[in-house]
Short mmCIF file of C-alpha atoms in Angstrom, two decimals:
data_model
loop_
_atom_site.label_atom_id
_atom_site.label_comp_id
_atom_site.label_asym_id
_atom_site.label_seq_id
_atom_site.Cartn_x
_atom_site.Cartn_y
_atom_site.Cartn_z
CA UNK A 1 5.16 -12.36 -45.86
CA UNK A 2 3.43 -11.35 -49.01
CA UNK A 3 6.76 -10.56 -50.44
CA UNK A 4 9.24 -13.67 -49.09
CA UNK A 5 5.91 -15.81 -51.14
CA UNK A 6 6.51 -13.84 -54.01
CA UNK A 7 9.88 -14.58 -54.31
CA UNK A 8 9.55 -18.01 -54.02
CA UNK A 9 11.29 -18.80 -50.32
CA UNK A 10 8.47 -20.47 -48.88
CA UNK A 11 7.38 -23.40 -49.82
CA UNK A 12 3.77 -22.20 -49.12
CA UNK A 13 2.48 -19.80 -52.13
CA UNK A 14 1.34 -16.46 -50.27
CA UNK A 15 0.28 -15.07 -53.55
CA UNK A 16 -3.75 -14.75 -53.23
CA UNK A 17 -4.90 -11.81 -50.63
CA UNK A 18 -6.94 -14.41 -48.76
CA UNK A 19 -3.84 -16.34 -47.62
CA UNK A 20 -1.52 -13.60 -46.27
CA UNK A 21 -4.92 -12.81 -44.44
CA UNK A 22 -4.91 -15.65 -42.90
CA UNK A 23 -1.29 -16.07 -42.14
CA UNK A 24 -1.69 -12.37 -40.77
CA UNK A 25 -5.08 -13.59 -38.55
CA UNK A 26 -3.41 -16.52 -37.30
CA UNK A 27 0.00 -14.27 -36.23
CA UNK A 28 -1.69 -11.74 -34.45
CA UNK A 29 -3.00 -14.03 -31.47
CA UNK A 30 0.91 -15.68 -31.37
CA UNK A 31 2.02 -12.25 -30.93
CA UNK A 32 -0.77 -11.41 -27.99
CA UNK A 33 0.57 -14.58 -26.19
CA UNK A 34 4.49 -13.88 -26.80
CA UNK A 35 3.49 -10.49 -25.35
CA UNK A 36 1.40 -11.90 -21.98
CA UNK A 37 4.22 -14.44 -21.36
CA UNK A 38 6.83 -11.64 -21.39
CA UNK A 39 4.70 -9.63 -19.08
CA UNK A 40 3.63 -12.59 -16.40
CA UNK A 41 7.71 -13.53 -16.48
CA UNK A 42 8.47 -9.98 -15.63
CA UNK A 43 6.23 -10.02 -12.94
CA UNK A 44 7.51 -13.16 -11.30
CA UNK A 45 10.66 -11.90 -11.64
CA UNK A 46 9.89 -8.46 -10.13
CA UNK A 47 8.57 -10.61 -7.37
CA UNK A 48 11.28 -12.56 -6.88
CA UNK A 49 13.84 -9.69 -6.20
CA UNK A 50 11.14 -8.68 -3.40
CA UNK A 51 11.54 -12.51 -2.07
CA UNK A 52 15.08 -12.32 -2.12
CA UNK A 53 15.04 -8.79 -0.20
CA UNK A 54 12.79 -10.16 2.21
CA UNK A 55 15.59 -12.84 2.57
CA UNK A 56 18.31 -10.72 2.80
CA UNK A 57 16.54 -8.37 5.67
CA UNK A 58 15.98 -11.35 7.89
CA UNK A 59 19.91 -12.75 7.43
CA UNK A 60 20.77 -8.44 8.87
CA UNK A 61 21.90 -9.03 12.26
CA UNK A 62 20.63 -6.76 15.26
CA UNK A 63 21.81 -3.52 15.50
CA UNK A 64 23.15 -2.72 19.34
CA UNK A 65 21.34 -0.47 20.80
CA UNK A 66 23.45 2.57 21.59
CA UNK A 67 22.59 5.58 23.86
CA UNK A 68 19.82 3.30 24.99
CA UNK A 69 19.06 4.14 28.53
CA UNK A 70 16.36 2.58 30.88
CA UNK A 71 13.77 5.30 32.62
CA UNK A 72 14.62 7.27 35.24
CA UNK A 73 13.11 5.92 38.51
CA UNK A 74 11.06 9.00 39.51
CA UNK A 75 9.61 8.30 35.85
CA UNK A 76 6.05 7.44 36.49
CA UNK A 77 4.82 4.16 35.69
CA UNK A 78 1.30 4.96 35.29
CA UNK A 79 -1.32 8.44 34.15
CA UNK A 80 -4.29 9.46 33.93
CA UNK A 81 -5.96 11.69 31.38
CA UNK A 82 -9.04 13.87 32.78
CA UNK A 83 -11.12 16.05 30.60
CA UNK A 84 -13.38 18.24 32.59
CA UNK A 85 -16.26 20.51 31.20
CA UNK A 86 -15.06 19.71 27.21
CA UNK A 87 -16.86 20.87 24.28
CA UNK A 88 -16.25 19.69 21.04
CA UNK A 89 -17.54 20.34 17.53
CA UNK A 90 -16.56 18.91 14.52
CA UNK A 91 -16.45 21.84 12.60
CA UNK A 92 -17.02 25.13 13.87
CA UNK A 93 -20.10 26.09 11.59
CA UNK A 94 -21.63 22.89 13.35
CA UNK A 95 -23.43 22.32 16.62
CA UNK A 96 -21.83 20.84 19.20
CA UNK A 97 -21.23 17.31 18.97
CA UNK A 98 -19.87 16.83 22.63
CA UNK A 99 -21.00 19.50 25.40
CA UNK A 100 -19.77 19.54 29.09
CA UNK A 101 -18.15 16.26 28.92
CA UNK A 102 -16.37 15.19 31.72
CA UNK A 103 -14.65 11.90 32.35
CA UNK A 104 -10.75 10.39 33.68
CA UNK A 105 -8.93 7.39 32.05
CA UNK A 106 -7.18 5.59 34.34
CA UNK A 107 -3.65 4.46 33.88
CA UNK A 108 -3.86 0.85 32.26
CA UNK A 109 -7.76 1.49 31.02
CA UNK A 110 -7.98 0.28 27.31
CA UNK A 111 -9.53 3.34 25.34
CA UNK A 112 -11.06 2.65 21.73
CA UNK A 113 -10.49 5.28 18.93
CA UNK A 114 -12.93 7.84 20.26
CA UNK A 115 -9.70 9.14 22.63
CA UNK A 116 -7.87 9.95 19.03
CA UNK A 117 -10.57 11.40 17.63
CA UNK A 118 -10.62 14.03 20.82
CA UNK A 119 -7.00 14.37 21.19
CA UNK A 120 -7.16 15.31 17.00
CA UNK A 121 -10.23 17.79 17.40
CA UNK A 122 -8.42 19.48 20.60
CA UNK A 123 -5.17 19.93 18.99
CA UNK A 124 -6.71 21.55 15.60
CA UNK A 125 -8.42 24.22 17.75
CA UNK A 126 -11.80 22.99 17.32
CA UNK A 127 -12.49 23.33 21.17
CA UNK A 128 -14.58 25.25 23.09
#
């Protein structure tokens, strides 16, 4: 800028150091907000491309469902899991945190998270 003022473009004289200063102060924050609009218009458009995916997914018609066969009838419609006796430690430097546990889940019985937590610690060897 210092040098278009010099040369006598600008109908604004640009010689002193305190007025490119200024003109340099007051660019700087134009700049900043060129820079954050380009970034938020990115974004939206980013987003938008996920909008019109999630568009084009819900226009994809049903795939048929090939090979699909029902369940055999001797297939049984209902278990039972039964631990009897069970042990289990969380780590096996620790104590036991379970010892002679025995219980059955009935088929159709709602079981909370404690059933995965067992199933995990008897299938990494962790049992007694």
């Amino acid at each position: 800028m210092a040098v278009i003022g010099s040369r006598g473009s600008l109908p604004i004289n640009f010689s002193t150091p305190g007025l490119v200063g200024l003109a340099l102060s007051y660019a700087a924050p134009v700049v900043s907000l060129l820079g954050s609009f380009l970034t938020s218009f990115t974004e939206t458009e980013k987003e938008m491309v996920s909008v019109e995916r999630a568009l084009e997914y819900m226009d994809v018609p049903q795939e048929e469902m090939d090979g699909f066969q029902s369940l055999h009838p001797s297939w049984p419609y209902q278990g039972q899991v039964e631990f009897h006796n069970v042990t289990l430690r969380y780590k096996p430097s620790l104590p036991a945190a379970l010892r002679d546990v025995s219980f059955t889940i009935e088929g159709g019985m709602e079981v909370g998270h404690m059933l995965s937590l067992m199933l995990k610690v008897f299938s990494a060897g962790l049992l007694i």
